[in-house]
Structures are given as C-alpha cells and as structure tokens.
Short mmCIF file of C-alpha atoms and ligand atoms in Angstrom, two decimals:
data_model
loop_
_atom_site.label_atom_id
_atom_site.label_comp_id
_atom_site.label_asym_id
_atom_site.label_seq_id
_atom_site.Cartn_x
_atom_site.Cartn_y
_atom_site.Cartn_z
CA UNK A 27 60.60 110.56 104.79
CA UNK A 28 57.43 108.46 104.40
CA UNK A 29 54.10 109.67 105.84
CA UNK A 30 53.50 108.98 109.49
CA UNK A 31 51.75 105.73 110.29
CA UNK A 32 48.68 105.59 112.45
CA UNK A 33 50.81 105.03 115.52
CA UNK A 34 52.75 108.21 114.80
CA UNK A 35 55.99 106.38 113.98
CA UNK A 36 57.75 107.74 110.93
CA UNK A 37 59.94 105.65 108.65
CA UNK A 38 62.91 106.68 106.64
CA UNK A 39 66.05 105.21 105.15
CA UNK A 40 69.62 106.40 105.48
CA UNK A 41 72.51 106.38 103.05
CA UNK A 42 75.62 104.19 103.58
CA UNK A 43 77.58 107.37 104.38
CA UNK A 44 75.02 108.28 107.02
CA UNK A 45 75.19 104.77 108.48
CA UNK A 46 78.97 104.90 108.91
CA UNK A 47 78.77 108.51 110.09
CA UNK A 48 76.55 107.21 112.91
CA UNK A 49 78.61 104.04 113.50
CA UNK A 50 82.18 105.20 113.00
CA UNK A 51 83.57 102.67 115.50
CA UNK A 52 82.55 99.83 113.18
CA UNK A 53 85.07 101.06 110.63
CA UNK A 54 87.88 101.75 113.12
CA UNK A 55 87.14 105.46 113.65
CA UNK A 56 85.64 105.23 117.13
CA UNK A 57 87.97 107.63 118.96
CA UNK A 58 90.54 110.32 118.05
CA UNK A 59 93.65 108.13 118.43
CA UNK A 60 92.21 105.16 116.58
CA UNK A 61 91.04 107.54 113.85
CA UNK A 62 94.62 108.74 113.29
CA UNK A 63 95.91 105.19 113.16
CA UNK A 64 93.12 104.05 110.81
CA UNK A 65 93.65 107.01 108.48
CA UNK A 66 97.35 106.18 108.09
CA UNK A 67 96.58 102.51 107.66
CA UNK A 68 93.86 103.03 105.03
CA UNK A 69 96.00 105.45 103.02
CA UNK A 70 99.11 103.23 103.12
CA UNK A 71 97.02 100.17 102.24
CA UNK A 72 95.55 101.93 99.18
CA UNK A 73 98.98 103.14 98.12
CA UNK A 74 100.49 99.65 98.27
CA UNK A 75 97.54 98.20 96.31
CA UNK A 76 97.96 100.92 93.67
CA UNK A 77 101.70 100.24 93.31
CA UNK A 78 101.17 96.51 93.02
CA UNK A 79 98.44 97.09 90.40
CA UNK A 80 101.12 98.96 88.44
CA UNK A 81 103.66 96.14 89.18
CA UNK A 82 106.02 98.82 90.49
CA UNK A 83 108.17 98.53 93.62
CA UNK A 84 106.21 100.72 96.01
CA UNK A 85 107.65 104.02 97.15
CA UNK A 86 105.28 105.26 99.86
CA UNK A 87 105.81 108.43 101.88
CA UNK A 88 103.87 109.22 105.03
CA UNK A 89 104.00 112.73 106.55
CA UNK A 90 102.15 113.65 109.72
CA UNK A 91 102.21 117.14 111.14
CA UNK A 92 100.35 118.55 114.11
CA UNK A 93 99.70 121.91 115.69
CA UNK A 94 98.77 122.82 119.26
CA UNK A 95 95.06 122.54 118.52
CA UNK A 96 95.41 118.77 117.97
CA UNK A 97 94.58 119.14 114.32
CA UNK A 98 96.72 116.83 112.23
CA UNK A 99 97.58 116.84 108.57
CA UNK A 100 98.25 113.37 107.22
CA UNK A 101 99.66 113.09 103.70
CA UNK A 102 100.49 109.82 102.00
CA UNK A 103 101.97 109.68 98.52
CA UNK A 104 102.77 106.78 96.23
CA UNK A 105 104.06 105.83 92.80
CA UNK A 106 101.04 103.65 92.00
CA UNK A 107 98.68 103.53 89.03
CA UNK A 108 96.89 106.78 89.92
CA UNK A 109 93.12 107.11 89.50
CA UNK A 110 91.15 107.77 86.31
CA UNK A 111 90.30 111.47 86.86
CA UNK A 112 86.56 111.03 86.40
CA UNK A 113 86.52 108.40 89.19
CA UNK A 114 88.32 110.48 91.83
CA UNK A 115 85.21 112.21 93.27
CA UNK A 116 83.28 108.97 93.74
CA UNK A 117 86.30 106.93 94.96
CA UNK A 118 86.96 109.47 97.74
CA UNK A 119 83.47 110.95 98.20
CA UNK A 120 81.11 107.99 98.12
CA UNK A 121 81.05 105.34 100.84
CA UNK A 122 81.10 101.76 99.49
CA UNK A 123 82.54 102.65 96.10
CA UNK A 124 85.78 101.23 94.79
CA UNK A 125 87.64 99.13 92.25
CA UNK A 126 88.38 96.08 94.40
CA UNK A 127 85.15 94.12 94.48
CA UNK A 128 86.39 91.46 92.05
CA UNK A 129 87.52 87.98 93.19
CA UNK A 130 91.23 88.36 93.79
CA UNK A 131 93.49 89.06 96.72
CA UNK A 132 93.90 92.75 97.51
CA UNK A 133 94.39 94.69 100.71
CA UNK A 134 91.26 96.75 100.05
CA UNK A 135 87.95 94.98 100.32
CA UNK A 136 84.96 97.14 101.16
CA UNK A 137 85.29 100.41 99.21
CA UNK A 138 85.04 102.12 102.59
CA UNK A 139 88.49 102.80 104.06
CA UNK A 140 89.57 106.09 102.58
CA UNK A 141 86.05 107.52 102.52
CA UNK A 142 85.82 106.95 106.30
CA UNK A 143 89.04 108.94 106.73
CA UNK A 144 87.63 111.70 104.49
CA UNK A 145 84.40 111.69 106.49
CA UNK A 146 86.22 111.84 109.82
CA UNK A 147 88.38 114.74 108.57
CA UNK A 148 85.33 116.57 107.33
CA UNK A 149 83.29 116.26 110.53
CA UNK A 150 86.17 117.13 112.85
CA UNK A 151 87.90 119.97 110.92
CA UNK A 152 85.44 120.90 108.16
CA UNK A 153 88.30 120.41 105.69
CA UNK A 154 88.14 118.72 102.30
CA UNK A 155 90.41 115.85 101.32
CA UNK A 156 93.01 116.86 98.74
CA UNK A 157 93.68 114.21 96.10
CA UNK A 158 96.48 114.84 93.65
CA UNK A 159 96.78 112.08 91.11
CA UNK A 160 98.47 111.44 87.80
CA UNK A 161 98.00 108.47 85.47
CA UNK A 162 100.40 109.32 82.63
CA UNK A 163 103.28 111.65 81.81
CA UNK A 164 101.13 114.40 80.33
CA UNK A 165 98.52 115.32 82.88
CA UNK A 166 97.70 115.46 86.56
CA UNK A 167 94.59 116.45 88.49
CA UNK A 168 94.13 117.91 91.94
CA UNK A 169 90.77 117.72 93.70
CA UNK A 170 89.37 119.24 96.89
CA UNK A 171 86.46 117.01 97.93
CA UNK A 172 83.86 116.65 100.65
CA UNK A 173 81.06 114.11 101.14
CA UNK A 174 77.36 114.91 101.13
CA UNK A 175 76.67 112.48 103.96
CA UNK A 176 72.90 112.34 103.57
CA UNK A 177 73.06 111.61 99.86
CA UNK A 178 76.34 109.65 99.89
CA UNK A 179 77.61 111.79 97.01
CA UNK A 180 80.87 113.67 96.53
CA UNK A 181 80.99 117.46 96.66
CA UNK A 182 83.78 118.77 94.44
CA UNK A 183 85.00 122.03 95.95
CA UNK A 184 87.79 122.54 93.48
CA UNK A 185 89.37 120.72 90.56
CA UNK A 186 92.45 121.85 88.68
CA UNK A 187 94.97 120.45 86.24
CA UNK A 188 98.30 120.28 88.05
CA UNK A 189 101.20 117.97 87.16
CA UNK A 190 102.82 115.86 89.87
CA UNK A 191 106.49 114.99 89.70
CA UNK A 192 105.56 111.53 88.48
CA UNK A 193 102.72 109.04 88.06
CA UNK A 194 100.99 108.20 91.33
CA UNK A 195 98.77 109.72 93.98
CA UNK A 196 99.06 111.95 97.04
CA UNK A 197 96.16 112.12 99.48
CA UNK A 198 96.09 114.77 102.20
CA UNK A 199 93.56 114.70 105.04
CA UNK A 200 93.19 117.14 107.95
CA UNK A 201 91.55 115.69 111.02
CA UNK A 202 91.26 116.24 114.73
CA UNK A 203 93.04 113.43 116.52
CA UNK A 204 95.48 112.31 119.13
CA UNK A 205 98.84 111.56 117.58
CA UNK A 206 100.81 111.18 120.84
CA UNK A 207 98.81 108.20 122.02
CA UNK A 208 99.08 106.40 118.74
CA UNK A 209 102.46 107.37 117.29
CA UNK A 210 104.22 104.21 118.51
CA UNK A 211 101.45 102.09 117.05
CA UNK A 212 101.87 103.81 113.68
CA UNK A 213 105.63 103.15 113.76
CA UNK A 214 104.97 99.51 114.66
CA UNK A 215 102.40 99.24 111.85
CA UNK A 216 104.88 100.64 109.31
CA UNK A 217 107.67 98.38 110.52
CA UNK A 218 105.44 95.31 110.27
CA UNK A 219 104.21 96.50 106.87
CA UNK A 220 107.84 96.64 105.80
CA UNK A 221 108.35 93.10 107.14
CA UNK A 222 105.46 91.79 105.03
CA UNK A 223 106.27 94.04 102.04
CA UNK A 224 110.07 93.91 101.87
CA UNK A 225 110.07 95.06 98.25
CA UNK A 226 108.61 98.44 99.30
CA UNK A 227 110.40 101.63 100.27
CA UNK A 228 108.42 103.17 103.12
CA UNK A 229 109.37 106.60 104.39
CA UNK A 230 107.75 108.34 107.32
CA UNK A 231 108.13 111.62 109.15
CA UNK A 232 106.41 113.11 112.18
CA UNK A 233 106.44 116.92 112.38
CA UNK A 234 110.00 118.23 112.16
CA UNK A 235 111.66 114.99 113.23
CA UNK A 236 114.03 113.59 110.66
CA UNK A 237 112.44 111.13 108.29
CA UNK A 238 112.89 107.36 108.61
CA UNK A 239 113.21 105.04 105.64
CA UNK A 240 112.35 101.32 105.78
CA UNK A 241 113.41 99.16 102.83
CA UNK A 242 113.40 98.15 100.15
CA UNK A 243 115.01 94.95 101.38
CA UNK A 244 114.24 92.95 98.23
CA UNK A 245 113.83 93.66 94.55
CA UNK A 246 111.17 91.21 93.50
CA UNK A 247 107.42 91.70 93.94
CA UNK A 248 105.20 88.72 94.85
CA UNK A 249 103.38 87.16 91.92
CA UNK A 250 100.55 89.20 90.37
CA UNK A 251 96.97 88.05 90.94
CA UNK A 252 94.21 87.35 88.45
CA UNK A 253 90.48 87.68 89.13
CA UNK A 254 88.83 84.26 89.46
CA UNK A 255 85.37 83.10 88.49
CA UNK A 256 83.22 82.03 91.46
CA UNK A 257 83.67 78.51 92.80
CA UNK A 258 80.43 76.46 92.66
CA UNK A 259 80.49 76.03 96.45
CA UNK A 260 80.48 79.83 96.84
CA UNK A 261 77.01 80.23 95.31
CA UNK A 262 73.78 81.22 96.94
CA UNK A 263 70.47 82.20 95.37
CA UNK A 264 71.48 85.83 94.95
CA UNK A 265 74.74 85.05 93.19
CA UNK A 266 73.06 82.43 91.01
CA UNK A 267 70.41 84.91 89.82
CA UNK A 268 73.07 87.54 89.07
CA UNK A 269 75.24 85.12 87.14
CA UNK A 270 72.24 83.99 85.10
CA UNK A 271 71.20 87.53 84.27
CA UNK A 272 74.82 88.46 83.29
CA UNK A 273 75.45 85.31 81.25
CA UNK A 274 75.46 85.33 77.46
CA UNK A 275 74.66 81.62 77.42
CA UNK A 276 71.14 80.33 76.91
CA UNK A 277 71.34 76.75 78.19
CA UNK A 278 72.34 75.29 81.53
CA UNK A 279 75.41 73.28 80.50
CA UNK A 280 77.35 76.10 78.74
CA UNK A 281 76.24 78.49 81.48
CA UNK A 282 77.83 76.26 84.14
CA UNK A 283 81.05 75.83 82.17
CA UNK A 284 81.54 79.54 81.40
CA UNK A 285 80.38 80.99 84.73
CA UNK A 286 82.26 78.88 87.28
CA UNK A 287 85.76 77.69 88.02
CA UNK A 288 86.36 73.95 88.63
CA UNK A 289 83.49 73.17 86.25
CA UNK A 290 84.99 71.92 82.98
CA UNK A 291 83.29 69.79 80.34
CA UNK A 292 83.72 66.47 82.19
CA UNK A 293 82.75 67.77 85.62
CA UNK A 294 79.70 69.49 84.08
CA UNK A 295 78.44 66.14 82.71
CA UNK A 296 78.88 64.42 86.08
CA UNK A 297 77.32 67.34 87.90
CA UNK A 298 74.30 67.47 85.57
CA UNK A 299 73.52 63.81 86.15
CA UNK A 300 73.88 64.40 89.93
CA UNK A 301 71.57 67.40 89.60
CA UNK A 302 69.02 65.54 87.46
CA UNK A 303 68.25 68.46 85.13
CA UNK A 304 68.54 68.49 81.36
CA UNK A 305 71.78 69.97 80.01
CA UNK A 306 69.75 72.04 77.53
CA UNK A 307 67.44 73.59 80.14
CA UNK A 308 67.10 77.29 79.20
CA UNK A 309 68.54 79.18 82.17
CA UNK A 310 66.25 82.17 81.69
CA UNK A 311 63.20 79.95 82.16
CA UNK A 312 64.27 78.05 85.27
CA UNK A 313 61.64 78.07 88.01
CA UNK A 314 62.48 79.11 91.58
CA UNK A 315 62.31 75.47 92.56
CA UNK A 316 64.84 74.49 89.88
CA UNK A 317 67.17 77.33 90.88
CA UNK A 318 66.99 76.27 94.48
CA UNK A 319 67.74 72.66 93.43
CA UNK A 320 70.76 73.87 91.45
CA UNK A 321 71.96 75.91 94.42
CA UNK A 322 71.74 72.98 96.82
CA UNK A 323 73.29 70.53 94.39
CA UNK A 324 76.30 72.83 93.91
CA UNK A 325 76.96 72.80 97.63
CA UNK A 326 76.49 69.04 98.00
CA UNK A 327 78.28 67.68 94.92
CA UNK A 328 81.73 66.42 95.92
CA UNK A 329 83.30 66.36 92.44
CA UNK A 330 84.46 70.01 92.28
CA UNK A 331 88.17 70.68 92.72
CA UNK A 332 89.66 73.05 95.29
CA UNK A 333 89.32 76.80 94.56
CA UNK A 334 91.97 78.19 92.20
CA UNK A 335 94.97 79.76 93.83
CA UNK A 336 96.19 82.10 91.10
CA UNK A 337 93.93 84.82 92.49
CA UNK A 338 96.13 84.73 95.63
CA UNK A 339 99.46 86.40 96.13
CA UNK A 340 101.17 85.15 99.29
CA UNK A 341 104.39 86.77 100.52
CA UNK A 342 106.46 83.64 99.90
CA UNK A 343 109.25 82.09 101.97
CA UNK A 344 112.15 84.14 100.68
CA UNK A 345 110.45 87.54 100.91
CA UNK A 346 108.81 86.91 104.29
CA UNK A 347 112.07 85.79 105.87
CA UNK A 348 113.93 88.66 104.23
CA UNK A 349 111.36 91.17 105.48
CA UNK A 350 111.47 89.90 109.06
CA UNK A 351 115.26 89.60 109.21
CA UNK A 352 115.62 93.14 107.86
CA UNK A 353 113.34 94.60 110.51
CA UNK A 354 114.13 92.45 113.57
CA UNK A 355 117.28 90.89 115.04
CA UNK A 356 116.78 87.16 114.86
CA UNK A 357 118.98 84.28 115.95
CA UNK A 358 116.66 81.61 114.54
CA UNK A 359 114.02 81.83 111.83
CA UNK A 360 111.77 79.23 110.19
CA UNK A 361 109.06 79.52 107.52
CA UNK A 362 106.01 77.28 107.12
CA UNK A 363 102.92 77.25 104.94
CA UNK A 364 99.49 75.59 105.00
CA UNK A 365 97.00 75.36 102.13
CA UNK A 366 95.59 76.25 99.71
CA UNK A 367 92.35 75.20 101.45
CA UNK A 368 88.80 76.39 101.13
CA UNK A 369 86.48 78.63 103.07
CA UNK A 370 82.98 78.95 101.55
CA UNK A 371 84.36 78.50 98.05
CA UNK A 372 87.20 80.98 98.63
CA UNK A 373 90.85 79.88 98.54
CA UNK A 374 92.89 80.47 101.70
CA UNK A 375 96.63 80.12 102.19
CA UNK A 376 98.40 80.50 105.54
CA UNK A 377 102.05 81.47 105.88
CA UNK A 378 103.94 81.54 109.14
CA UNK A 379 107.38 82.54 110.31
CA UNK A 380 108.67 81.58 113.71
CA UNK A 381 111.60 83.63 114.95
CA UNK A 382 113.77 83.82 118.07
CA UNK A 383 115.42 87.15 118.78
CA UNK A 384 116.17 89.31 121.78
CA UNK A 385 113.93 92.11 120.45
CA UNK A 386 110.79 90.04 120.99
CA UNK A 387 109.05 90.02 124.38
CA UNK A 388 110.14 87.09 126.56
CA UNK A 389 107.14 84.92 127.45
CA UNK A 390 105.98 81.34 127.79
CA UNK A 391 103.70 81.83 124.77
CA UNK A 392 105.24 83.31 121.61
CA UNK A 393 104.27 86.87 120.65
CA UNK A 394 101.89 86.79 117.72
CA UNK A 395 102.06 89.24 114.79
CA UNK A 396 98.94 88.88 112.63
CA UNK A 397 98.63 89.80 108.95
CA UNK A 398 95.75 89.57 106.49
CA UNK A 399 96.67 89.83 102.82
CA UNK A 400 100.02 91.27 103.96
CA UNK A 401 98.39 93.99 106.13
CA UNK A 402 99.43 93.95 109.82
CA UNK A 403 96.49 93.73 112.24
CA UNK A 404 97.33 95.57 115.44
CA UNK A 405 93.97 96.01 117.19
CA UNK A 406 91.37 93.58 118.59
CA UNK A 407 93.94 90.76 118.93
CA UNK A 408 91.99 88.98 121.67
CA UNK A 409 89.00 88.50 119.35
CA UNK A 410 91.02 87.01 116.52
CA UNK A 411 90.92 83.33 115.55
CA UNK A 412 94.72 83.29 115.14
CA UNK A 413 95.23 84.48 118.72
CA UNK A 414 92.83 81.83 119.95
CA UNK A 415 94.74 79.07 118.15
CA UNK A 416 98.14 80.31 119.32
CA UNK A 417 96.93 80.38 122.95
CA UNK A 418 95.37 76.96 122.67
CA UNK A 419 98.73 75.36 121.87
CA UNK A 420 100.70 73.77 124.66
CA UNK A 421 104.02 75.51 123.98
CA UNK A 422 105.82 73.57 126.72
CA UNK A 423 105.48 70.52 124.47
CA UNK A 424 107.49 72.39 121.87
CA UNK A 425 110.32 73.20 124.23
CA UNK A 426 109.13 76.57 125.58
CA UNK A 427 109.38 75.66 129.26
CA UNK A 428 110.50 79.09 130.49
CA UNK A 429 109.93 82.65 129.15
CA UNK A 430 111.75 83.03 125.83
CA UNK A 431 111.89 85.80 123.18
CA UNK A 432 109.96 84.00 120.46
CA UNK A 433 107.64 85.52 117.84
CA UNK A 434 105.23 84.01 115.36
CA UNK A 435 104.25 85.99 112.24
CA UNK A 436 101.10 84.64 110.59
CA UNK A 437 99.75 85.88 107.26
CA UNK A 438 96.34 84.83 105.94
CA UNK A 439 95.92 85.22 102.17
CA UNK A 440 92.46 84.96 100.66
CA UNK A 441 90.14 86.50 98.13
CA UNK A 442 87.81 87.06 101.07
CA UNK A 443 89.16 87.52 104.56
CA UNK A 444 86.38 86.91 107.11
CA UNK A 445 86.93 90.14 109.03
CA UNK A 446 84.84 90.58 112.15
CA UNK A 447 84.04 94.22 111.36
CA UNK A 448 84.47 96.82 108.64
CA UNK A 449 87.54 98.16 110.48
CA UNK A 450 89.43 95.02 109.29
CA UNK A 451 91.25 94.39 112.56
CA UNK A 452 90.45 90.81 113.49
CA UNK A 453 89.59 87.59 111.71
CA UNK A 454 86.41 85.70 112.61
CA UNK A 455 86.38 82.18 114.03
CA UNK A 456 86.10 80.23 110.80
CA UNK A 457 86.68 76.50 111.38
CA UNK A 458 88.77 75.97 108.23
CA UNK A 459 91.15 78.79 109.21
CA UNK A 460 91.29 77.59 112.81
CA UNK A 461 92.22 74.05 111.74
CA UNK A 462 94.73 75.31 109.16
CA UNK A 463 96.40 77.68 111.64
CA UNK A 464 96.64 74.91 114.24
CA UNK A 465 98.34 72.59 111.79
CA UNK A 466 100.78 75.33 110.67
CA UNK A 467 101.63 76.31 114.25
CA UNK A 468 102.22 72.68 115.20
CA UNK A 469 104.69 72.19 112.37
CA UNK A 470 106.47 75.45 113.29
CA UNK A 471 106.41 74.28 116.92
CA UNK A 472 108.14 71.01 116.03
CA UNK A 473 110.96 72.88 114.32
CA UNK A 474 111.15 75.19 117.33
CA UNK A 475 111.56 72.20 119.60
CA UNK A 476 114.52 70.99 117.55
CA UNK A 477 116.00 74.49 117.49
CA UNK A 478 115.66 74.93 121.24
CA UNK A 479 117.33 71.54 121.81
CA UNK A 480 120.20 72.51 119.50
CA UNK A 481 120.55 75.99 121.01
CA UNK A 482 120.45 74.48 124.54
CA UNK A 483 123.09 71.87 123.66
CA UNK A 484 125.33 74.51 122.11
CA UNK A 485 125.04 76.69 125.22
CA UNK A 486 125.86 73.74 127.49
CA UNK A 487 128.80 72.85 125.26
CA UNK A 488 130.21 76.36 125.48
CA UNK A 489 129.78 76.41 129.27
CA UNK A 490 131.50 73.04 129.69
CA UNK A 491 134.32 74.05 127.42
CA UNK A 492 134.89 77.22 129.45
CA UNK A 493 134.95 75.28 132.73
CA UNK A 494 137.31 72.56 131.41
CA UNK A 495 139.65 75.22 129.94
CA UNK A 496 139.84 76.95 133.26
CA UNK A 497 140.56 73.71 135.19
CA UNK A 498 143.18 72.45 132.74
CA UNK A 499 144.87 75.88 132.75
CA UNK A 500 145.13 75.72 136.56
CA UNK A 501 146.52 72.16 136.41
CA UNK A 502 149.08 73.21 133.75
CA UNK A 503 150.12 76.22 135.78
CA UNK A 504 150.46 74.15 138.96
CA UNK A 505 152.38 71.35 137.13
CA UNK A 506 154.80 73.90 135.62
CA UNK A 507 155.56 75.45 139.01
CA UNK A 508 156.13 71.98 140.56
CA UNK A 509 158.56 71.14 137.76
CA UNK A 510 160.23 74.56 138.06
CA UNK A 511 159.28 75.42 134.48
CA UNK A 512 158.94 79.11 133.86
CA UNK A 513 156.80 78.74 130.76
CA UNK A 514 153.31 77.33 131.20
CA UNK A 515 152.46 75.19 128.14
CA UNK A 516 149.43 76.15 126.04
CA UNK A 517 146.31 74.22 127.04
CA UNK A 518 144.31 75.06 123.89
CA UNK A 519 145.33 71.92 121.90
CA UNK A 520 144.22 69.68 124.79
CA UNK A 521 140.83 71.42 125.04
CA UNK A 522 140.28 71.23 121.31
CA UNK A 523 141.21 67.60 121.21
CA UNK A 524 139.10 66.83 124.23
CA UNK A 525 135.99 68.36 122.73
CA UNK A 526 136.66 67.03 119.27
CA UNK A 527 137.48 63.41 120.14
CA UNK A 528 134.78 63.02 122.71
CA UNK A 529 131.51 63.86 120.98
CA UNK A 530 129.49 62.63 123.97
CA UNK A 531 130.70 65.64 125.88
CA UNK A 532 129.03 67.89 123.33
CA UNK A 533 125.64 66.25 124.01
N1 ATP B 612 96.40 105.82 96.34
C1 ATP B 612 95.48 105.36 95.47
N2 ATP B 612 95.84 105.06 94.19
C2 ATP B 612 94.93 104.57 93.31
N3 ATP B 612 93.63 104.36 93.61
C3 ATP B 612 93.21 104.64 94.85
C4 ATP B 612 94.11 105.16 95.84
N4 ATP B 612 93.42 105.36 96.98
C5 ATP B 612 92.14 104.97 96.71
N5 ATP B 612 92.03 104.54 95.44
C6 ATP B 612 90.78 104.06 94.78
O1 ATP B 612 89.70 104.46 95.59
C7 ATP B 612 88.87 103.33 95.88
C8 ATP B 612 88.22 103.52 97.24
O2 ATP B 612 89.21 103.38 98.27
P1 ATP B 612 88.78 102.80 99.67
O3 ATP B 612 89.96 102.77 100.54
O4 ATP B 612 87.60 103.58 100.16
O5 ATP B 612 88.22 101.33 99.35
P2 ATP B 612 89.00 100.00 99.01
O6 ATP B 612 90.45 100.20 99.12
O7 ATP B 612 88.47 99.53 97.69
O8 ATP B 612 88.47 99.00 100.13
P3 ATP B 612 88.66 99.16 101.74
O9 ATP B 612 87.41 99.73 102.27
O10 ATP B 612 88.83 97.77 102.22
O11 ATP B 612 89.83 100.01 101.96
C9 ATP B 612 89.77 102.14 95.77
O12 ATP B 612 89.05 100.96 95.46
C10 ATP B 612 90.71 102.56 94.64
O13 ATP B 612 90.13 102.29 93.39
MG1 MG B 613 91.26 101.01 100.91
#
C-alpha cells in the first residue's frame, strides 16, 4: 500500500484474482446456481479443447454429487492432451493464465474460466481443486491446489506421481451451490454441446442416478485450426510496438511482410507507396509520429484481402445437421452459412440450421439456440446480438403466420468472439455480425417459406384424399345395394387414379 496522501486517501492495487474475487458475477459466478452451471461449462469446454488439440474424438465424463449440506463435488474427465506437469499449478491457480491467447479459434479465450471455478470452490468450501493429468504412457501427476488470491499465485498443497488409466485430465472441484435449480440447464447445455460436437461422447451422471451417454453421432472431427498472423486492420499502437519489438527484421518492408497476413510482396509495395515511407526505414528508429502514420494507413488502405479463414474451425453442414438430428426429432432441417467476413481484422463465419420438430416450443418467432465457437450460450439471451436480429425479422413474411415448432441454431466462429462479459454468455452488438446474421436468417427464412408451403400442400392433399375416399366409398356402397350386389367394389383404384391424373387437386 502506498503512503497516505495529504487528503488521507490511500492508494493500492489489486491482483487479477482479487478483482474477480470481488466481481464474480462478471465471470458467471454471481450466485450459487449459476456457479454450478459455470463450473460444469468451463470444465467441459476445457476438456473439449484439450481433446481437439490432441485430434482425438472427445470422451468427456461429467459426475456431479451432492450431500444435504448443499456442497457439490463436480468432476470432469477427458482423453485430451493433458497438461505439462510444471504448468498445472499456474493454469489452475493463477487468474488470466492459459495456453489459448494465440490467434485461432478455440472455446477458451481469457485464461480465466477454470480458475474462477477453483476460486469459487475455495471460498465456499475451503477445498483445493484436484487435477489429475497424464501426458504420456509413462507418468501421471495429481495436484491439490489453492489460489493465493492477493498475490494471484498458486498454492500447491500436495503433488504426487499417480498414473491415470490413460492420457488426459480429470479435474475435481468441491463448491457450495444449488444443483436443483440448475440441473435442467446443465442437461440442456450438454445436449446442445452434443448437437454442436456430434463427434464427442459425452457422459453425465447426477448423484446415484444412472448415467446418460450422448454420442458420438459422427466419426470425423472438424478441420484443425492454425494460428494466424495479425491482419493489418487489426493493429493499434500497442500491437504495432509489440510486433516491432518481437520482430527479427530491421527494415520496414520485410517487417510488414513477415509480421502480417494479407501483406505479400506486391501488396507491401502498393501499401508503402500509399503510406509514403521508405521501404528501408529502420523499424527500431521510427518516431511516434511515423508509427502513428503507419497505424492509420493500415486501417485506411483498401488493398488488403479478407482475414484468413484457416484459423477457424466451423462445425460444417454435415456435422451440424447430424448433431441436431441425433439430439432432436426434426421433420424438416436446413443448413446455411454466411462469411467469412471481417470484424476488426478478425475472421468471422456464421452457420445456421433451421429445423421444424414437435420438440421445439410452438411460437410465432422461432426458438433461438445460440453457439459461439461451438459452445452453447444459455444465459443473457436478451442482450445478445443474435437474439436481436432474430426478433427483428418479420417471420410472417417467411410463412410463420401461426405458432409453429420451429428452431434456429446459430453458431458464430471467430478467432475473437466479442463477448459482452468475461462469463462468455452473450455476444455484443457488432454491426458486421448483425448484418451477417440478418442475411443468414433471411436465406434460412426463404427456405422455410418453401418448406411450409410444401408441408401445407401435403397436409391439404392428405385431407382431401381422406374426404374423397370416404365419399366414394359411400357412393360405391349405396350403388351396390341398389344393384343388389353383395360385394362392394374396391374404391382404392379410383382414388389413386383421381389423385394421380388430376395434379391440380394436389395443389
Ligand atoms: N482439461 C484440460 N486439459 C488440458 N489443459 C487444460 C485443461 N483444463 C485447463 N487446461 C489448461 O489450463 C488453462 C487455463 O484454463 P482456463 O479455463 O482458466 O482458461 P482458458 O480455457 O484458456 O480460457 P477461458 O477463460 O476462456 O476458459 C488453459 O488455457 C489450458 O491450457
Ligand atoms: Mg477454459
């Protein structure tokens, strides 16, 4: 703490762990039921990331047990890459520490999720997190860890060499929470996770209830991602200074070509003449004014291509449809995609599936299921840009004139999802995403319109056919009795002919 000022006010700083300890709601740990949900979500998310890093079909097991004192034990295990043993204490015991800060699509973003769950467990039950991880066939480590909140440092209570059954990680957290209020939400989250991750086997069990297994419904994993260099339009002064200090190049031109994507030899020449600086300018000697000029020019120059998309890994048509069909009864299903487009130099791709099925709530506006990088978002729906766009649409124009059981599943893939808060529950109102989502929903809406027309015509056709059959059967019966025939002739050929030869009747 610094010395008191003349006014008597004292100044101090707090660690990131202390900040989130004081502002738990920002990270989705605001109350005991949300804390249970967020713990499961963060652990499952990390497990799926770890399995995909290993390019293995995920096998994730979730066990939740409670006692009368409302203390829960949540254990999630996976067959992922495991953690380098020396990194385990910091990964689980230091807020804002992680391995996912590079530029590629992952579920994890902030280096915060699991540490918040550890922190919540620690402050509500005084229990350490238990991390049991194994990275190869010959060793395994088990840690008992706590967080020194003031210093934002891990406290290792115990560390031992213990083999697991196989490579992967099991994380066990004890926390005080309210399972009853949130159990259905957890089931819904896991079901939607299975819909967006159909190549995963997800098993869950609450207390002594029998376990439930979802998937795998498909064998193939989505394509792997590669970290991308920054796009020139993503720069600001801070990033520019960092790139310059990290670069091995001395002069401006090679620095631009090696540090950025969409900046090859030809584009660099055009950009340098737009910028008006010498190609050989030594980057280490650039004045603040020159750096600022470079920064502005990068944002204004219109010759850079769209951000690369190989750092994205969308679900894809086949897997998304497979995942939804395996988890929901659907009578109609249609996939659409929009992008890749750009948000502040980051690539964004939108995928949508529109489905009709009697399991979905019947309404005049379709039920929206939101996903970000394949993670279902169940809270804060009203604040989300996707909800806003869906509500803005005039669904009557697309044939939804009365309540119908229609659902729209929307997945946003990006190297940077503009979450509204660290709890990663809703997406901010970014114009590019809003416009993209509107265009995707409109195209799904047009196909819905056609489907509703076809379904309506088929229903009318069936009704008409039933009525005609009945009338012709009565006429045949009456005719037979008038003619004193005991056997009533079959009316089926007439009906079939009638409906076949007269297509107008089918509408
Ligand atoms: N099951 C796991 N297998 C392998 N590594 C893991 C596992 N769980 C956590 N980690 C490691 O611990 C780090 C910290 O996890 P944490 O959930 O706090 O952050 P994150 O996943 O990077 O980002 P976010 O805050 O968005 O979740 C991860 O970046 C990852 O390297
Ligand atoms: Mg995480």
